[in-house]
Amino acid sequence: MKTGVPEPHSHTAGGWGSLKEVGSALLQEQAPLKSGQVLLKQNKPQGFACVSCAWAKPAHPRPFEFCESGAKATAWELTGKRCDPAFFARYTVRELLDWSDFALEEQGRLTTPLRWDAASDRYVPVDWDSAFAEIGRELRALAPPGVVFYSSGRASLETSYMYQLLARLYGNNNLPDSSNMCHESTSVALPKTIGVPIGTVTLEDFEQTDCLFFFGQNVGTNSPRMLHQLQEARRRGVPIITFNPLHEPGLMHFVNPQSPLEMLSPGDTTISTQYLQLRAGGDIAAILGLCKALLAADDAALAAGQPRVLDTAFIDQHTHGLAPFVDAVRAASWSGIERESGLTRAALEQAAATYAAAERVIGVFGMGLTQHRNGVENIQMLTNLLLLRGNIGKPGAGICPVRGHSNVQGQRTVGITEKPELAPLDQLQAQYQFEPPRAKGLNTVETCEGVLDGSVRAFIGLGGNFVRAVPDTDRIEAAWSRLRLTVQVSTKLNRSHLVHGEVSYILPCLGRIEIDRQASGEQALSVEDSTGCMHGSRGMMAPASALLRSEPAIVAGIAQATLAPNPLVPWQAWVDDYSLVRDAIAQTYPEIFHDFNQRMWTPGGFRRPVAAAERKWKTPSGKAEFIVPDGLLADPDQAAPEGQVLRLFTLRSDGQFNTTLYNEDDRFRGISGGRRVLLVHPADLRRLGLEAGQRVDAVGVADDGVARRVRNLRLVAYDVPAGCVGGYYPECNPLLPLAHHARESKVPAAKSIAIRLEAATPGPAAGG
Ligand SMILES: Nc1nc2c(c(=O)[nH]1)N[C@H]1C(S)=C(S)[C@@H](COP(=O)(O)OP(=O)(O)OC[C@H]3O[C@@H](n4cnc5c(=O)[nH]c(N)nc54)[C@H](O)[C@@H]3O)O[C@H]1N2
Ligand SMILES: Nc1nc2c(c(=O)[nH]1)N[C@H]1C(S)=C(S)[C@@H](COP(=O)(O)OP(=O)(O)OC[C@H]3O[C@@H](n4cnc5c(=O)[nH]c(N)nc54)[C@H](O)[C@@H]3O)O[C@H]1N2
Ligand SMILES: [Mo]
């Protein structure tokens, strides 16, 4: 590494460090001894689906089919610690508002339903029946357009189906999802280009691929089980080309902690064969550069009478819109491409040559593409690149969005969506004999707008930590207490419980790893992974408290207390036996879920049909579409970083799962001493007259009359591209303007926030 920047203290993901971390995570949580054994059932046929990420679960799993992140998530859920009524008797809500996110969740699992008591400013225990009764009364008194049913992407297919039905029977499509902050850009981009909202590849494609292009996804931390596929590909000599503003250790090297031989030998696997450290937001320019180099090579081949570089047979038969796209690529200048991407022409030409030499290429991506003003265009550019050589719908090739939450993709599949055109409303109408609402519902950004302008009156949260995860967190928190009703279905205490409405409930639920016993016996649940495969999941551990209810039971409880009875919607029978919910899902979505109960234990999962994977294009033209980008800029409304203005991209560390912090260190990136830091290039520090170690405030520069400031951040000199600054999510979320979101999908543009640095003003300690 250049410029005297500190080296991250480990360049290797996995390895002994991982094993040690798994052990200490279980210890830190004082998890019951059996949790160690339960890990052996993680992501196995007949076992349980990991509660961490959504990566595919193989039909022939390894002895340990879990990773460090997954083991930490398991330990987090199975913790021996309890956040019980005695805890809530000790502290007022006002007092708890000063606690850190880490300290709140560190209290352990919630054990009993709680209602906020205004007189004492405390959460007090309440019985389930009276909780449901009051929530039902409140919901019946409110007008449906003002009530929001949010879900975080963890809840099962069964729960999610019941939840969307609850919202629609109640009278709205207000079903925002964590996906609105995540891969919604994918769900908007891909239908227009290839006619499906999800990725096209499976694990078998990874076995057959001969090249991987990797954009803005931090595999070592966020989907580490995928490292096995990458390592196997590397063993076969498959090149991996990575585009990322940071040299992420997990994308550099990997030691397999499950391979004793490898642990003992110094030879670890190099993951990325070419690493392009592009500027945050430089992806459109970079991919355009790749396409430009490909076109040049194709021109040369044509002139020399050699085989074409473009897959013209595929393009002719399967695509539409090549000509205007080629014009746009030819019109783009190399100087513009170099400036916006931060990469050299030579580096891009080298990557393009690798691409052209491969017959089967997979394009992998994550939040580095989706969380931008041009989030949708970014993904369409990657699709353009793949289409040029027919890399969609053949073995070993395709597009691979790596989803976040373990069932976030599945929630969309069973109807959690604010977009009425994406829900099978006619089918629901016929199946349940009611008039489903047809008006568009609120997504996450629109929910926040409604909270700010007072039109949203009630918020039901099926998991998640909404007020911490959204943009403009300071503004949203300030407006949140004006809500009439807030209900959070949760496993652990978080800030979204403390910033509450006039009537507020915390409803504690079973986690997926816990045994769920109902009238007909022990129940199973199911989830969809990133590759469109559905898996059954069985709880294995005793529940954290006898008072917990399952998520399906809580959704049914709210529904029964709120809605007029409908004999066609048998809430109680569904809770008694979840296989009946699966029958209902199969009836609503026969193409995907026929024989659901029989197929859910298929090793490796059963896959939903993905038309594009068979080169069937469900687009208006019946072909895959090339889409012309709107220019090279990361943000059409915001100049490139210049002068005092820096471009902040927000990050996750290996010590967190979203707003859940397992610890404060970023072990892989070698950053310790707290998360209130900014990673800045040494040249920018010098240029701005600042020094590493110094404290500053980060200040938003959006020109909308709102003051945005995060105080007292410690500067760390780091190998980031000049002009770009790394900072942590959720600590930096007050800097992210609500209106700064992907243009078509409304995913908050958390990877390009314009900020300035100012002298520190008193605020939270830099470590805290
Ligand atoms: N352990 C753990 N696992 C998780 C999560 C977690 O918090 N912890 N969260 C889960 C969830 S909900 C999700 S959505 C996923 C998120 O997983 P990812 O998709 O990996 O998301 P991030 O960690 O936000 O950032 C991804 C990478 O994008 C890079 N990047 C930033 N800006 C740009 C850019 O402009 N261009 C490019 N090419 N790269 C850029 C960053 O350096 C980083 O390496 O992980 C899931 N899994
Ligand atoms: N600046 C910035 N902001 C971001 C992002 C970013 O990269 N940068 N990433 C965005 C992304 S990709 C996402 S997905 C969102 C995440 O937003 P959310 O999904 O809303 O947040 P989480 O932090 O995953 O939610 C954690 C809480 O979920 C609850 N929980 C855990 N397990 C269960 C369970 O089994 N059932 C129930 N009912 N509750 C449970 C616990 O109480 C825990 O406190 O944040 C987004 N916000
Ligand atoms: Mo996510």
PDB file of N, CA, C and O in Angstrom, residues 210 294 298 307-315 319 322 352-361 382-392 394 397 615 626:
ATOM      1  N   ASP A 210     -16.088 -19.061 -15.511  1.00  0.00           N
ATOM      2  CA  ASP A 210     -14.645 -18.890 -15.678  1.00  0.00           C
ATOM      3  C   ASP A 210     -14.179 -17.461 -15.456  1.00  0.00           C
ATOM      4  O   ASP A 210     -13.046 -17.132 -15.751  1.00  0.00           O
ATOM      5  N   LEU A 294     -14.137  -3.005 -24.777  1.00  0.00           N
ATOM      6  CA  LEU A 294     -14.669  -4.174 -25.506  1.00  0.00           C
ATOM      7  C   LEU A 294     -15.026  -3.807 -26.940  1.00  0.00           C
ATOM      8  O   LEU A 294     -14.724  -4.556 -27.878  1.00  0.00           O
ATOM      9  N   ASP A 298     -13.577  -5.274 -30.326  1.00  0.00           N
ATOM     10  CA  ASP A 298     -14.478  -5.855 -31.322  1.00  0.00           C
ATOM     11  C   ASP A 298     -14.236  -5.214 -32.701  1.00  0.00           C
ATOM     12  O   ASP A 298     -14.196  -5.917 -33.719  1.00  0.00           O
ATOM     13  N   PRO A 307     -12.636 -13.656 -35.106  1.00  0.00           N
ATOM     14  CA  PRO A 307     -13.930 -13.821 -34.456  1.00  0.00           C
ATOM     15  C   PRO A 307     -14.302 -12.576 -33.640  1.00  0.00           C
ATOM     16  O   PRO A 307     -13.424 -11.963 -33.023  1.00  0.00           O
ATOM     17  N   ARG A 308     -15.577 -12.233 -33.635  1.00  0.00           N
ATOM     18  CA  ARG A 308     -16.040 -11.031 -32.939  1.00  0.00           C
ATOM     19  C   ARG A 308     -15.859 -11.161 -31.438  1.00  0.00           C
ATOM     20  O   ARG A 308     -15.890 -12.252 -30.873  1.00  0.00           O
ATOM     21  N   VAL A 309     -15.690 -10.027 -30.776  1.00  0.00           N
ATOM     22  CA  VAL A 309     -15.610  -9.995 -29.307  1.00  0.00           C
ATOM     23  C   VAL A 309     -17.027  -9.957 -28.718  1.00  0.00           C
ATOM     24  O   VAL A 309     -17.311 -10.598 -27.710  1.00  0.00           O
ATOM     25  N   LEU A 310     -17.915  -9.222 -29.371  1.00  0.00           N
ATOM     26  CA  LEU A 310     -19.311  -9.218 -28.912  1.00  0.00           C
ATOM     27  C   LEU A 310     -19.978 -10.532 -29.329  1.00  0.00           C
ATOM     28  O   LEU A 310     -19.652 -11.087 -30.387  1.00  0.00           O
ATOM     29  N   ASP A 311     -20.903 -10.990 -28.520  1.00  0.00           N
ATOM     30  CA  ASP A 311     -21.661 -12.201 -28.866  1.00  0.00           C
ATOM     31  C   ASP A 311     -22.834 -11.771 -29.750  1.00  0.00           C
ATOM     32  O   ASP A 311     -23.943 -11.555 -29.274  1.00  0.00           O
ATOM     33  N   THR A 312     -22.542 -11.630 -31.047  1.00  0.00           N
ATOM     34  CA  THR A 312     -23.539 -11.047 -31.947  1.00  0.00           C
ATOM     35  C   THR A 312     -24.748 -11.952 -32.128  1.00  0.00           C
ATOM     36  O   THR A 312     -25.865 -11.468 -32.293  1.00  0.00           O
ATOM     37  N   ALA A 313     -24.532 -13.250 -32.063  1.00  0.00           N
ATOM     38  CA  ALA A 313     -25.681 -14.164 -32.208  1.00  0.00           C
ATOM     39  C   ALA A 313     -26.661 -13.940 -31.060  1.00  0.00           C
ATOM     40  O   ALA A 313     -27.874 -13.807 -31.259  1.00  0.00           O
ATOM     41  N   PHE A 314     -26.124 -13.852 -29.843  1.00  0.00           N
ATOM     42  CA  PHE A 314     -26.972 -13.598 -28.676  1.00  0.00           C
ATOM     43  C   PHE A 314     -27.641 -12.231 -28.796  1.00  0.00           C
ATOM     44  O   PHE A 314     -28.850 -12.090 -28.574  1.00  0.00           O
ATOM     45  N   ILE A 315     -26.842 -11.241 -29.138  1.00  0.00           N
ATOM     46  CA  ILE A 315     -27.367  -9.871 -29.208  1.00  0.00           C
ATOM     47  C   ILE A 315     -28.513  -9.801 -30.221  1.00  0.00           C
ATOM     48  O   ILE A 315     -29.577  -9.243 -29.940  1.00  0.00           O
ATOM     49  N   THR A 319     -31.587  -9.500 -27.658  1.00  0.00           N
ATOM     50  CA  THR A 319     -31.544  -8.167 -27.042  1.00  0.00           C
ATOM     51  C   THR A 319     -32.153  -7.102 -27.935  1.00  0.00           C
ATOM     52  O   THR A 319     -32.358  -7.302 -29.120  1.00  0.00           O
ATOM     53  N   LEU A 322     -29.229  -2.127 -28.728  1.00  0.00           N
ATOM     54  CA  LEU A 322     -27.758  -2.073 -28.753  1.00  0.00           C
ATOM     55  C   LEU A 322     -27.262  -0.767 -29.375  1.00  0.00           C
ATOM     56  O   LEU A 322     -26.343  -0.137 -28.840  1.00  0.00           O
ATOM     57  N   ALA A 352     -11.027  -5.400 -19.028  1.00  0.00           N
ATOM     58  CA  ALA A 352     -11.877  -5.724 -20.180  1.00  0.00           C
ATOM     59  C   ALA A 352     -11.300  -6.908 -20.952  1.00  0.00           C
ATOM     60  O   ALA A 352     -12.054  -7.750 -21.464  1.00  0.00           O
ATOM     61  N   ALA A 353      -9.981  -6.979 -21.030  1.00  0.00           N
ATOM     62  CA  ALA A 353      -9.354  -8.108 -21.737  1.00  0.00           C
ATOM     63  C   ALA A 353      -9.646  -9.420 -21.005  1.00  0.00           C
ATOM     64  O   ALA A 353      -9.940 -10.451 -21.633  1.00  0.00           O
ATOM     65  N   THR A 354      -9.607  -9.372 -19.680  1.00  0.00           N
ATOM     66  CA  THR A 354      -9.946 -10.579 -18.902  1.00  0.00           C
ATOM     67  C   THR A 354     -11.399 -10.968 -19.163  1.00  0.00           C
ATOM     68  O   THR A 354     -11.729 -12.140 -19.339  1.00  0.00           O
ATOM     69  N   TYR A 355     -12.242  -9.968 -19.186  1.00  0.00           N
ATOM     70  CA  TYR A 355     -13.666 -10.223 -19.436  1.00  0.00           C
ATOM     71  C   TYR A 355     -13.861 -10.866 -20.807  1.00  0.00           C
ATOM     72  O   TYR A 355     -14.591 -11.854 -20.961  1.00  0.00           O
ATOM     73  N   ALA A 356     -13.173 -10.306 -21.812  1.00  0.00           N
ATOM     74  CA  ALA A 356     -13.365 -10.786 -23.183  1.00  0.00           C
ATOM     75  C   ALA A 356     -12.809 -12.197 -23.366  1.00  0.00           C
ATOM     76  O   ALA A 356     -13.281 -12.943 -24.233  1.00  0.00           O
ATOM     77  N   ALA A 357     -11.838 -12.556 -22.552  1.00  0.00           N
ATOM     78  CA  ALA A 357     -11.224 -13.880 -22.700  1.00  0.00           C
ATOM     79  C   ALA A 357     -12.070 -14.979 -22.052  1.00  0.00           C
ATOM     80  O   ALA A 357     -11.834 -16.166 -22.260  1.00  0.00           O
ATOM     81  N   ALA A 358     -13.058 -14.587 -21.256  1.00  0.00           N
ATOM     82  CA  ALA A 358     -13.847 -15.583 -20.521  1.00  0.00           C
ATOM     83  C   ALA A 358     -15.134 -15.894 -21.277  1.00  0.00           C
ATOM     84  O   ALA A 358     -15.751 -15.008 -21.864  1.00  0.00           O
ATOM     85  N   GLU A 359     -15.528 -17.137 -21.250  1.00  0.00           N
ATOM     86  CA  GLU A 359     -16.770 -17.552 -21.911  1.00  0.00           C
ATOM     87  C   GLU A 359     -17.982 -17.422 -20.991  1.00  0.00           C
ATOM     88  O   GLU A 359     -19.112 -17.321 -21.451  1.00  0.00           O
ATOM     89  N   ARG A 360     -17.742 -17.516 -19.669  1.00  0.00           N
ATOM     90  CA  ARG A 360     -18.871 -17.530 -18.721  1.00  0.00           C
ATOM     91  C   ARG A 360     -18.536 -16.612 -17.555  1.00  0.00           C
ATOM     92  O   ARG A 360     -17.702 -16.967 -16.722  1.00  0.00           O
ATOM     93  N   VAL A 361     -19.187 -15.471 -17.501  1.00  0.00           N
ATOM     94  CA  VAL A 361     -18.863 -14.475 -16.479  1.00  0.00           C
ATOM     95  C   VAL A 361     -20.071 -14.231 -15.577  1.00  0.00           C
ATOM     96  O   VAL A 361     -21.205 -14.130 -16.062  1.00  0.00           O
ATOM     97  N   LEU A 382     -24.181  -2.676 -15.309  1.00  0.00           N
ATOM     98  CA  LEU A 382     -23.561  -4.003 -15.154  1.00  0.00           C
ATOM     99  C   LEU A 382     -24.261  -5.008 -16.066  1.00  0.00           C
ATOM    100  O   LEU A 382     -23.613  -5.852 -16.696  1.00  0.00           O
ATOM    101  N   THR A 383     -25.578  -4.893 -16.169  1.00  0.00           N
ATOM    102  CA  THR A 383     -26.317  -5.801 -17.065  1.00  0.00           C
ATOM    103  C   THR A 383     -25.895  -5.568 -18.518  1.00  0.00           C
ATOM    104  O   THR A 383     -25.710  -6.527 -19.273  1.00  0.00           O
ATOM    105  N   ASN A 384     -25.741  -4.308 -18.913  1.00  0.00           N
ATOM    106  CA  ASN A 384     -25.272  -4.010 -20.277  1.00  0.00           C
ATOM    107  C   ASN A 384     -23.973  -4.758 -20.563  1.00  0.00           C
ATOM    108  O   ASN A 384     -23.807  -5.373 -21.624  1.00  0.00           O
ATOM    109  N   LEU A 385     -23.046  -4.652 -19.604  1.00  0.00           N
ATOM    110  CA  LEU A 385     -21.744  -5.310 -19.787  1.00  0.00           C
ATOM    111  C   LEU A 385     -21.928  -6.813 -19.999  1.00  0.00           C
ATOM    112  O   LEU A 385     -21.317  -7.419 -20.896  1.00  0.00           O
ATOM    113  N   LEU A 386     -22.791  -7.406 -19.187  1.00  0.00           N
ATOM    114  CA  LEU A 386     -22.994  -8.866 -19.291  1.00  0.00           C
ATOM    115  C   LEU A 386     -23.650  -9.223 -20.621  1.00  0.00           C
ATOM    116  O   LEU A 386     -23.285 -10.215 -21.267  1.00  0.00           O
ATOM    117  N   LEU A 387     -24.608  -8.390 -21.051  1.00  0.00           N
ATOM    118  CA  LEU A 387     -25.325  -8.709 -22.297  1.00  0.00           C
ATOM    119  C   LEU A 387     -24.389  -8.672 -23.506  1.00  0.00           C
ATOM    120  O   LEU A 387     -24.585  -9.419 -24.472  1.00  0.00           O
ATOM    121  N   LEU A 388     -23.384  -7.816 -23.469  1.00  0.00           N
ATOM    122  CA  LEU A 388     -22.514  -7.668 -24.647  1.00  0.00           C
ATOM    123  C   LEU A 388     -21.885  -9.002 -25.055  1.00  0.00           C
ATOM    124  O   LEU A 388     -21.582  -9.220 -26.221  1.00  0.00           O
ATOM    125  N   ARG A 389     -21.668  -9.878 -24.054  1.00  0.00           N
ATOM    126  CA  ARG A 389     -21.088 -11.184 -24.411  1.00  0.00           C
ATOM    127  C   ARG A 389     -22.006 -12.350 -24.030  1.00  0.00           C
ATOM    128  O   ARG A 389     -21.561 -13.463 -23.778  1.00  0.00           O
ATOM    129  N   GLY A 390     -23.300 -12.057 -24.001  1.00  0.00           N
ATOM    130  CA  GLY A 390     -24.264 -13.139 -23.777  1.00  0.00           C
ATOM    131  C   GLY A 390     -24.121 -13.813 -22.423  1.00  0.00           C
ATOM    132  O   GLY A 390     -24.403 -15.006 -22.278  1.00  0.00           O
ATOM    133  N   ASN A 391     -23.710 -13.026 -21.412  1.00  0.00           N
ATOM    134  CA  ASN A 391     -23.453 -13.629 -20.105  1.00  0.00           C
ATOM    135  C   ASN A 391     -24.676 -13.682 -19.194  1.00  0.00           C
ATOM    136  O   ASN A 391     -24.554 -13.615 -17.965  1.00  0.00           O
ATOM    137  N   ILE A 392     -25.851 -13.807 -19.772  1.00  0.00           N
ATOM    138  CA  ILE A 392     -27.051 -14.049 -18.959  1.00  0.00           C
ATOM    139  C   ILE A 392     -27.754 -15.264 -19.556  1.00  0.00           C
ATOM    140  O   ILE A 392     -27.929 -15.337 -20.778  1.00  0.00           O
ATOM    141  N   LYS A 394     -26.846 -18.520 -19.464  1.00  0.00           N
ATOM    142  CA  LYS A 394     -26.109 -19.730 -19.859  1.00  0.00           C
ATOM    143  C   LYS A 394     -25.367 -20.236 -18.631  1.00  0.00           C
ATOM    144  O   LYS A 394     -25.066 -19.452 -17.720  1.00  0.00           O
ATOM    145  N   ALA A 397     -22.741 -18.362 -15.995  1.00  0.00           N
ATOM    146  CA  ALA A 397     -22.790 -16.906 -16.212  1.00  0.00           C
ATOM    147  C   ALA A 397     -24.067 -16.350 -15.605  1.00  0.00           C
ATOM    148  O   ALA A 397     -25.010 -17.084 -15.344  1.00  0.00           O
ATOM    149  N   ARG A 615     -33.296 -17.610 -20.671  1.00  0.00           N
ATOM    150  CA  ARG A 615     -33.334 -16.699 -21.821  1.00  0.00           C
ATOM    151  C   ARG A 615     -34.763 -16.445 -22.311  1.00  0.00           C
ATOM    152  O   ARG A 615     -35.016 -16.328 -23.495  1.00  0.00           O
ATOM    153  N   PHE A 626     -30.727  -3.286 -23.596  1.00  0.00           N
ATOM    154  CA  PHE A 626     -29.611  -2.401 -23.269  1.00  0.00           C
ATOM    155  C   PHE A 626     -30.197  -1.073 -22.811  1.00  0.00           C
ATOM    156  O   PHE A 626     -31.150  -0.569 -23.433  1.00  0.00           O
TER     157      PHE A 626
END
